[in-house]
CSV table of C-alpha atoms in Angstrom, one decimal:
chain,number,residue,atom,x,y,z
A,1,MET,CA,22.7,13.5,20.8
A,2,ILE,CA,22.2,10.9,17.8
A,3,ASN,CA,20.3,13.4,16.0
A,4,GLU,CA,22.6,16.0,15.9
A,5,LEU,CA,25.7,13.6,14.9
A,6,LEU,CA,23.4,12.4,12.1
A,7,LEU,CA,22.9,15.9,11.0
A,8,GLN,CA,26.4,16.9,11.0
A,9,PHE,CA,27.4,13.7,9.1
A,10,ALA,CA,24.9,14.5,6.3
A,11,GLN,CA,25.8,18.2,6.1
A,12,TRP,CA,29.2,16.9,5.4
A,13,LEU,CA,28.1,14.6,2.7
A,14,GLU,CA,26.0,17.5,1.2
A,15,ALA,CA,29.0,19.6,1.2
A,16,GLN,CA,30.9,17.1,-1.1
A,17,SER,CA,30.9,18.1,-4.7
A,18,TYR,CA,30.0,14.5,-6.0
A,19,SER,CA,26.7,14.6,-3.8
A,20,GLN,CA,26.0,18.2,-5.5
A,21,MET,CA,26.8,16.7,-9.0
A,22,LEU,CA,24.8,13.5,-8.4
A,23,LEU,CA,21.5,15.8,-7.6
A,24,ALA,CA,22.3,18.6,-10.0
A,25,GLY,CA,22.4,16.2,-12.9
A,26,TYR,CA,18.8,15.7,-13.6
A,27,TYR,CA,19.2,12.2,-15.7
A,28,SER,CA,22.0,10.9,-13.3
A,29,TYR,CA,19.8,11.1,-10.2
A,30,ASN,CA,16.5,9.7,-12.2
A,31,TRP,CA,18.8,7.0,-13.4
A,32,VAL,CA,19.7,5.8,-10.1
A,33,GLU,CA,16.1,6.1,-8.8
A,34,THR,CA,14.9,4.1,-11.7
A,35,THR,CA,17.6,1.4,-11.4
A,36,HIS,CA,16.6,1.3,-7.5
A,37,VAL,CA,12.9,0.8,-8.4
A,38,LEU,CA,13.2,-1.5,-11.0
A,39,THR,CA,15.6,-3.8,-9.1
A,40,LEU,CA,12.7,-4.5,-6.9
A,41,MET,CA,11.4,-7.3,-9.4
A,42,LEU,CA,14.8,-9.0,-9.1
A,43,SER,CA,15.4,-8.5,-5.3
A,44,ILE,CA,11.4,-8.7,-3.7
A,45,GLY,CA,10.2,-10.7,-6.6
A,46,SER,CA,12.8,-13.4,-5.9
A,47,LEU,CA,12.1,-13.1,-2.4
A,48,PHE,CA,8.2,-13.1,-2.8
A,49,ILE,CA,8.7,-16.3,-4.5
A,50,ILE,CA,10.7,-18.1,-1.8
A,51,ASP,CA,8.2,-16.9,0.7
A,52,PHE,CA,5.2,-17.8,-1.3
A,53,ARG,CA,6.5,-21.4,-1.5
A,54,MET,CA,7.0,-21.6,2.2
A,55,LEU,CA,3.5,-20.8,2.8
A,56,GLY,CA,2.3,-23.1,0.1
A,57,LEU,CA,0.9,-20.8,-2.2
A,58,ILE,CA,3.3,-21.4,-5.3
A,59,LEU,CA,5.2,-24.5,-6.7
A,60,PRO,CA,4.0,-26.9,-3.7
A,61,ASN,CA,5.4,-29.9,-5.9
A,62,VAL,CA,9.2,-28.5,-6.0
A,63,PRO,CA,11.4,-29.1,-3.1
A,64,ALA,CA,11.3,-25.6,-1.1
A,65,SER,CA,15.3,-25.8,-0.8
A,66,THR,CA,15.4,-26.1,-4.5
A,67,ILE,CA,13.3,-22.8,-4.6
A,68,ALA,CA,15.3,-20.9,-2.2
A,69,ASN,CA,18.8,-22.0,-3.3
A,70,ARG,CA,18.2,-21.3,-7.1
A,71,LEU,CA,16.9,-17.8,-6.5
A,72,HIS,CA,19.4,-16.8,-3.7
A,73,LYS,CA,21.9,-15.8,-6.4
A,74,PRO,CA,19.4,-13.4,-8.4
A,75,MET,CA,18.2,-12.2,-5.1
A,76,ILE,CA,21.4,-11.5,-3.7
A,77,ILE,CA,22.4,-9.5,-6.8
A,78,GLY,CA,19.1,-7.5,-6.8
A,79,PHE,CA,19.6,-6.3,-3.1
A,80,ALA,CA,23.2,-5.3,-4.0
A,81,ILE,CA,22.2,-3.4,-6.6
A,82,MET,CA,19.4,-2.0,-4.4
A,83,PHE,CA,21.5,-1.0,-1.7
A,84,ILE,CA,24.5,0.6,-4.1
A,85,THR,CA,21.6,2.8,-5.7
A,86,GLY,CA,20.0,3.4,-2.2
A,87,PHE,CA,23.3,4.5,-0.8
A,88,LEU,CA,23.7,6.8,-3.7
A,89,LEU,CA,20.0,8.2,-3.5
A,90,VAL,CA,20.8,9.0,0.2
A,91,TYR,CA,24.4,10.6,-0.8
A,92,ALA,CA,22.2,13.0,-3.4
A,93,LYS,CA,20.0,14.4,-0.6
A,94,PRO,CA,21.5,13.7,3.0
A,95,VAL,CA,20.5,16.1,4.9
A,96,GLU,CA,16.6,15.8,3.6
A,97,THR,CA,16.7,12.1,4.0
A,98,VAL,CA,18.1,11.9,7.2
A,99,GLN,CA,15.4,14.4,8.5
A,100,SER,CA,12.7,12.2,7.1
A,101,LEU,CA,10.5,9.9,9.3
A,102,TRP,CA,9.6,7.5,6.7
A,103,PHE,CA,13.6,7.1,5.7
A,104,ARG,CA,14.2,6.2,9.4
A,105,ILE,CA,11.1,3.9,9.7
A,106,LYS,CA,12.5,2.2,6.6
A,107,MET,CA,16.0,1.6,7.8
A,108,ILE,CA,14.4,0.3,11.0
A,109,LEU,CA,12.2,-2.2,9.0
A,110,LEU,CA,15.2,-3.1,7.0
A,111,VAL,CA,17.2,-4.0,9.9
A,112,CYS,CA,14.3,-6.5,11.4
A,113,ALA,CA,14.2,-8.2,7.7
A,114,PHE,CA,17.6,-8.9,7.7
A,115,ILE,CA,17.7,-10.1,11.3
A,116,ASN,CA,14.5,-12.2,10.3
A,117,ALA,CA,16.3,-13.2,7.2
A,118,TRP,CA,19.2,-14.4,9.1
A,119,ILE,CA,17.1,-16.2,11.6
A,120,PHE,CA,15.0,-17.8,8.6
A,121,ASN,CA,18.1,-19.1,6.9
A,122,ALA,CA,19.5,-20.6,10.0
A,123,ARG,CA,15.9,-22.4,10.6
A,124,LEU,CA,16.0,-23.3,7.0
A,125,LYS,CA,19.3,-25.2,7.4
A,126,ALA,CA,18.5,-26.9,10.8
A,127,ALA,CA,15.3,-28.3,9.1
A,128,ALA,CA,16.7,-29.4,5.7
A,129,GLY,CA,15.8,-32.7,4.4
A,130,SER,CA,13.1,-32.9,6.9
A,131,TRP,CA,10.4,-31.5,5.1
A,132,ASP,CA,11.5,-30.3,1.4
A,133,MET,CA,8.9,-32.1,-0.4
A,134,ASP,CA,5.9,-31.2,2.0
A,135,PRO,CA,3.6,-28.6,0.1
A,136,VAL,CA,3.7,-26.2,3.2
A,137,ALA,CA,6.7,-25.4,5.5
A,138,PRO,CA,6.9,-26.2,9.2
A,139,LYS,CA,5.3,-23.3,11.6
A,140,ASN,CA,8.4,-21.7,12.5
A,141,LEU,CA,9.6,-21.0,8.8
A,142,ARG,CA,5.6,-20.2,7.8
A,143,THR,CA,6.0,-17.2,10.5
A,144,GLY,CA,9.1,-16.2,9.2
A,145,ALA,CA,7.9,-15.9,5.6
A,146,ILE,CA,4.9,-13.9,7.0
A,147,ILE,CA,6.9,-11.8,8.9
A,148,SER,CA,9.4,-11.2,6.0
A,149,LEU,CA,6.2,-10.2,3.4
A,150,VAL,CA,5.3,-8.1,6.1
A,151,LEU,CA,8.3,-6.2,6.6
A,152,TRP,CA,9.4,-6.0,3.3
A,153,CYS,CA,6.1,-4.7,2.1
A,154,GLY,CA,6.7,-2.1,4.9
A,155,VAL,CA,9.9,-1.3,3.4
A,156,VAL,CA,8.5,-0.7,0.0
A,157,THR,CA,5.7,1.3,1.5
A,158,MET,CA,7.8,3.8,3.6
A,159,GLY,CA,10.3,4.1,0.5
A,160,ARG,CA,7.1,5.4,-1.4
A,161,TYR,CA,6.3,7.7,1.6
A,162,ILE,CA,9.9,9.4,1.4
A,163,PRO,CA,9.0,12.0,-1.4
A,164,TYR,CA,5.9,13.0,0.4
A,165,ASP,CA,6.0,16.3,3.2
A,166,TRP,CA,3.3,15.1,5.2
A,167,VAL,CA,5.7,15.1,8.3
A,168,ASP,CA,8.2,17.6,7.4
A,169,CYS,CA,10.6,19.5,9.8
A,170,VAL,CA,8.7,23.0,8.6
A,171,ASN,CA,5.3,21.6,9.4
A,172,VAL,CA,5.5,19.4,12.5
A,173,GLU,CA,5.0,20.7,16.1
A,174,ASN,CA,4.9,17.9,18.2
A,175,PRO,CA,8.2,17.7,20.3
A,176,THR,CA,8.4,13.7,19.9
A,177,ILE,CA,7.7,13.6,16.2
A,178,LEU,CA,10.3,16.2,15.5
A,179,TRP,CA,12.8,14.4,17.7
A,180,ALA,CA,11.7,11.0,15.6
A,181,THR,CA,12.3,13.1,12.5
A,182,GLY,CA,15.6,14.6,13.4
A,183,CYS,CA,14.9,18.0,13.3
A,184,VAL,CA,17.6,19.4,15.6
A,185,GLU,CA,17.1,23.1,14.8
A,186,GLN,CA,13.2,23.0,15.0
A,187,LEU,CA,13.8,21.1,18.4
A,188,GLN,CA,16.1,23.8,19.8
A,189,ALA,CA,13.6,26.6,19.0
A,190,LEU,CA,11.0,25.3,20.9
B,1,MET,CA,-8.2,-28.5,-42.2
B,2,PHE,CA,-9.6,-25.0,-41.7
B,3,SER,CA,-11.5,-26.0,-38.8
B,4,LEU,CA,-8.8,-27.9,-37.4
B,5,LEU,CA,-6.3,-24.8,-37.7
B,6,LEU,CA,-9.2,-22.6,-36.3
B,7,ASN,CA,-9.4,-24.8,-33.0
B,8,GLN,CA,-5.7,-25.2,-32.6
B,9,TYR,CA,-4.5,-21.6,-32.9
B,10,ARG,CA,-7.9,-20.0,-32.0
B,11,ARG,CA,-6.3,-17.5,-29.3
B,12,THR,CA,-3.5,-16.6,-31.8
B,13,LEU,CA,-5.7,-16.0,-34.2
B,14,ILE,CA,-7.8,-13.6,-32.3
B,15,LEU,CA,-4.8,-11.8,-31.1
B,16,PHE,CA,-3.8,-11.2,-34.7
B,17,LEU,CA,-7.1,-10.0,-35.9
B,18,VAL,CA,-7.0,-7.4,-32.8
B,19,LEU,CA,-3.8,-6.2,-33.8
B,20,ALA,CA,-4.7,-6.0,-37.6
B,21,LEU,CA,-7.8,-3.9,-36.2
B,22,ILE,CA,-5.6,-1.7,-34.2
B,23,ILE,CA,-3.5,-1.2,-37.3
B,24,ILE,CA,-6.4,-0.3,-39.6
B,25,LEU,CA,-8.0,1.9,-37.1
B,26,GLU,CA,-4.4,3.7,-36.7
B,27,MET,CA,-4.5,4.0,-40.4
B,28,VAL,CA,-7.9,5.7,-40.7
B,29,GLN,CA,-6.6,8.0,-38.1
B,30,PHE,CA,-9.6,6.8,-35.4
B,31,ARG,CA,-7.2,7.4,-32.5
B,32,ALA,CA,-6.6,10.9,-33.5
B,33,ALA,CA,-10.4,11.4,-34.2
B,34,ILE,CA,-11.4,10.2,-30.8
B,35,TYR,CA,-8.0,11.6,-28.9
B,36,PRO,CA,-9.7,15.0,-28.0
B,37,GLY,CA,-13.2,13.4,-26.8
B,38,LEU,CA,-11.2,11.4,-24.1
B,39,LEU,CA,-10.1,14.7,-22.2
B,40,PRO,CA,-13.7,15.2,-20.7
B,41,ILE,CA,-13.5,11.4,-19.5
B,42,PHE,CA,-10.2,11.8,-17.8
B,43,GLU,CA,-11.2,15.2,-16.3
B,44,TRP,CA,-14.2,13.8,-14.7
B,45,VAL,CA,-12.5,10.7,-13.4
B,46,LYS,CA,-9.8,13.1,-11.5
B,47,TYR,CA,-12.5,15.5,-10.2
B,48,SER,CA,-15.7,13.6,-10.0
B,49,SER,CA,-15.1,10.0,-9.6
B,50,TRP,CA,-14.4,8.8,-6.1
B,51,ILE,CA,-11.1,7.3,-7.0
B,52,GLY,CA,-10.3,10.5,-8.2
B,53,ILE,CA,-11.2,12.4,-5.3
B,54,LEU,CA,-9.9,9.7,-2.9
B,55,GLY,CA,-6.3,10.0,-4.6
B,56,THR,CA,-6.3,13.8,-4.7
B,57,THR,CA,-7.6,14.4,-1.3
B,58,TYR,CA,-5.7,11.9,0.8
B,59,GLY,CA,-2.0,11.7,-0.1
B,60,SER,CA,-1.5,8.8,2.5
B,61,ILE,CA,-4.0,6.8,0.8
B,62,TYR,CA,-2.4,7.6,-2.9
B,63,ALA,CA,1.0,6.8,-1.8
B,64,THR,CA,0.0,3.5,0.2
B,65,VAL,CA,-1.6,2.3,-3.2
B,66,GLU,CA,1.5,3.6,-5.1
B,67,ALA,CA,3.3,1.1,-2.9
B,68,GLY,CA,0.6,-1.8,-3.8
B,69,HIS,CA,1.4,-1.1,-7.3
B,70,LEU,CA,4.8,-1.4,-6.9
B,71,LEU,CA,4.8,-4.5,-4.9
B,72,SER,CA,2.6,-6.2,-7.4
B,73,MET,CA,5.0,-5.1,-10.1
B,74,ALA,CA,7.8,-6.9,-8.1
B,75,THR,CA,5.9,-9.8,-8.0
B,76,ILE,CA,5.0,-9.8,-11.8
B,77,GLY,CA,8.8,-9.4,-12.0
B,78,GLY,CA,9.8,-12.2,-9.8
B,79,VAL,CA,7.5,-14.7,-11.7
B,80,VAL,CA,8.5,-13.5,-14.9
B,81,LEU,CA,12.4,-13.6,-14.2
B,82,ALA,CA,12.0,-17.1,-12.7
B,83,THR,CA,9.9,-18.5,-15.3
B,84,ASP,CA,11.8,-17.0,-18.5
B,85,LEU,CA,15.0,-17.3,-17.2
B,86,ARG,CA,14.2,-21.0,-16.8
B,87,LEU,CA,13.0,-21.1,-20.4
B,88,LEU,CA,16.4,-19.6,-21.3
B,89,GLY,CA,18.3,-22.4,-19.1
B,90,ILE,CA,19.8,-20.0,-16.8
B,91,VAL,CA,18.4,-20.6,-13.6
B,92,PHE,CA,16.0,-23.8,-12.1
B,93,ARG,CA,17.7,-26.2,-14.9
B,94,ASP,CA,17.0,-29.1,-12.5
B,95,VAL,CA,13.4,-28.2,-12.2
B,96,PRO,CA,11.2,-29.1,-15.2
B,97,SER,CA,10.1,-25.8,-17.0
B,98,GLU,CA,6.2,-27.2,-17.2
B,99,THR,CA,6.2,-27.2,-13.7
B,100,LEU,CA,7.4,-23.9,-13.3
B,101,THR,CA,5.4,-22.0,-15.9
B,102,ARG,CA,2.1,-24.0,-14.7
B,103,GLY,CA,3.1,-23.5,-11.1
B,104,THR,CA,3.6,-19.6,-11.1
B,105,HIS,CA,0.9,-18.7,-13.4
B,106,LYS,CA,-1.6,-18.1,-10.9
B,107,VAL,CA,0.4,-15.8,-8.8
B,108,PHE,CA,1.3,-13.9,-12.0
B,109,LYS,CA,-2.6,-13.4,-12.7
B,110,LEU,CA,-3.2,-12.4,-9.5
B,111,ALA,CA,-0.4,-9.8,-9.3
B,112,LEU,CA,-1.2,-8.4,-12.9
B,113,VAL,CA,-5.0,-7.8,-11.5
B,114,VAL,CA,-3.7,-5.9,-8.4
B,115,ALA,CA,-1.2,-4.0,-10.7
B,116,ILE,CA,-4.2,-3.0,-13.0
B,117,LEU,CA,-6.4,-2.0,-10.2
B,118,THR,CA,-3.9,-0.1,-8.3
B,119,GLY,CA,-2.5,1.3,-11.5
B,120,ILE,CA,-6.1,2.6,-12.3
B,121,PHE,CA,-6.3,4.6,-9.0
B,122,CYS,CA,-2.9,6.1,-9.1
B,123,ALA,CA,-3.7,7.0,-12.9
B,124,ALA,CA,-7.2,8.7,-11.7
B,125,GLY,CA,-5.5,11.0,-9.1
B,126,VAL,CA,-3.3,12.5,-12.0
B,127,ALA,CA,-5.5,11.8,-14.9
B,128,ASP,CA,-5.4,15.3,-16.2
B,129,LYS,CA,-1.7,15.0,-16.3
B,130,VAL,CA,-1.3,11.4,-17.9
B,131,TYR,CA,-4.0,12.2,-20.7
B,132,TYR,CA,-1.2,14.9,-22.3
B,133,MET,CA,1.5,12.1,-21.7
B,134,GLN,CA,2.7,10.2,-24.6
B,135,VAL,CA,4.6,7.7,-22.4
B,136,PHE,CA,1.4,7.1,-20.6
B,137,TRP,CA,-0.2,5.7,-23.9
B,138,PHE,CA,2.9,4.0,-24.7
B,139,LYS,CA,2.5,2.1,-21.4
B,140,MET,CA,-1.1,1.4,-21.8
B,141,LEU,CA,-0.1,-0.2,-25.3
B,142,VAL,CA,2.6,-1.9,-24.1
B,143,LEU,CA,0.5,-3.6,-21.4
B,144,ALA,CA,-2.2,-4.5,-23.5
B,145,ALA,CA,0.2,-6.3,-25.9
B,146,GLY,CA,1.9,-7.8,-22.8
B,147,SER,CA,-1.1,-9.3,-21.3
B,148,GLY,CA,-2.3,-10.5,-24.6
B,149,PHE,CA,1.1,-12.1,-25.3
B,150,VAL,CA,0.9,-14.1,-22.1
B,151,PHE,CA,-2.6,-15.1,-22.4
B,152,PHE,CA,-3.0,-15.7,-26.1
B,153,ILE,CA,0.3,-16.9,-27.3
B,154,LYS,CA,2.9,-17.8,-24.5
B,155,GLN,CA,0.7,-19.8,-22.1
B,156,PRO,CA,-1.4,-21.6,-24.7
B,157,LEU,CA,1.8,-22.6,-26.4
B,158,LEU,CA,3.6,-23.7,-23.2
B,159,ASN,CA,0.4,-25.6,-22.0
B,160,SER,CA,-0.3,-26.9,-25.4
B,161,MET,CA,2.6,-29.9,-25.4
B,162,PRO,CA,5.9,-30.9,-23.6
B,163,HIS,CA,8.5,-28.0,-23.7
B,164,ALA,CA,10.8,-30.7,-25.1
B,165,GLN,CA,8.8,-30.7,-28.2
B,166,ILE,CA,8.8,-27.0,-29.0
B,167,ASN,CA,11.6,-25.8,-30.7
B,168,PRO,CA,14.4,-24.5,-28.5
B,169,TRP,CA,14.4,-21.1,-30.3
B,170,VAL,CA,10.8,-20.4,-30.0
B,171,LEU,CA,11.3,-21.1,-26.1
B,172,ARG,CA,14.3,-18.4,-26.1
B,173,LEU,CA,12.1,-16.1,-28.1
B,174,LEU,CA,9.2,-16.2,-26.0
B,175,ALA,CA,11.1,-15.6,-22.9
B,176,ILE,CA,13.2,-12.9,-24.3
B,177,THR,CA,9.9,-11.2,-25.5
B,178,SER,CA,8.3,-11.7,-22.5
B,179,ILE,CA,11.2,-10.1,-20.3
B,180,LEU,CA,11.5,-7.2,-22.7
B,181,ILE,CA,7.7,-6.5,-22.3
B,182,TRP,CA,7.3,-6.5,-18.5
B,183,PHE,CA,10.4,-4.6,-18.4
B,184,THR,CA,9.1,-1.9,-20.4
B,185,VAL,CA,6.0,-1.8,-18.7
B,186,ALA,CA,7.8,-1.2,-15.3
B,187,ALA,CA,10.1,1.3,-16.9
B,188,THR,CA,7.8,3.5,-18.6
B,189,GLY,CA,6.0,3.5,-15.2
B,190,ARG,CA,9.1,5.2,-13.7
B,191,TRP,CA,9.1,7.4,-16.6
B,192,ILE,CA,5.6,8.6,-15.8
B,193,GLY,CA,6.8,9.3,-12.3
B,194,PHE,CA,9.4,11.6,-13.6
B,195,SER,CA,7.4,13.3,-16.3
């Protein structure tokens, strides 16, 4: 049911002229993709510095809250640009993207990363002042930092897998993988 | 006097000598002379070396290493932006720039090593293609210039004295040059992907 709805929505997006224009314009798509990838340096680069500080791997003599607060704005700007460009990339190839297993895993990892970030921030505020000058953060924050690093590495890796066609609707026969990939027509043909 | 100058600016002088050597070699058309001879090496790397075979045979390994390359570049970008924007007085104004530049340099070095190793693997998988790309050679040149700039000019200068004693315009120039160099390295990498 969810696969059918997603596919219909993607087909509706793909029928729109702006979607076709974005894909047809060789440089427009490339510029959006380039911006999406280069903004990694701002968003994930800042995030990694915060996580490394929590783990005591970097700048142990600078208060952790200072690192987190000062890098918060550049990181948010980076993520905002990544989401806008990411949406445009999906908008240019909606059907292909919705029927990509890697894109689906990426979205799940993204949701997990944001839940983790929300919990991490709440814990950071709750523990404010008690450990700020310690070279290593308390255990619950260290765990949050490790989960954050793993999830974002996963997000980037899944993003890199999307252009590859190892698990495409046309070359997969396993029903479970077909369902997970959202290959509605191939599932009906089985 | 001469030996004092030599000791104080040893790394900078070495870098200038290397740059002068590159210019001289370019003038005598050394690069153009050796360029055809490099093709068999690039072909060997792709078709006969284990990294080339691994990269061309297993697409999943190649893509995973590509992701590692992107992550290491993201880490380099994060460190470069944090330290250089501090030198420009935009972020971390309440943290001494000496603390920030020294405290992040180890991560920068590690990320650069990972980026180079994963980059070699990625290039090996498409060695016969990148050989003909001008942008690939441009990226190698910028990468070499960037590494030379960091290890022979920027870090020695920033570590040599308190930053308050360095002319603020020199600090700004260092920061802007560094951001431009590493942005170019990353952007040319994307360009290779499109070519």
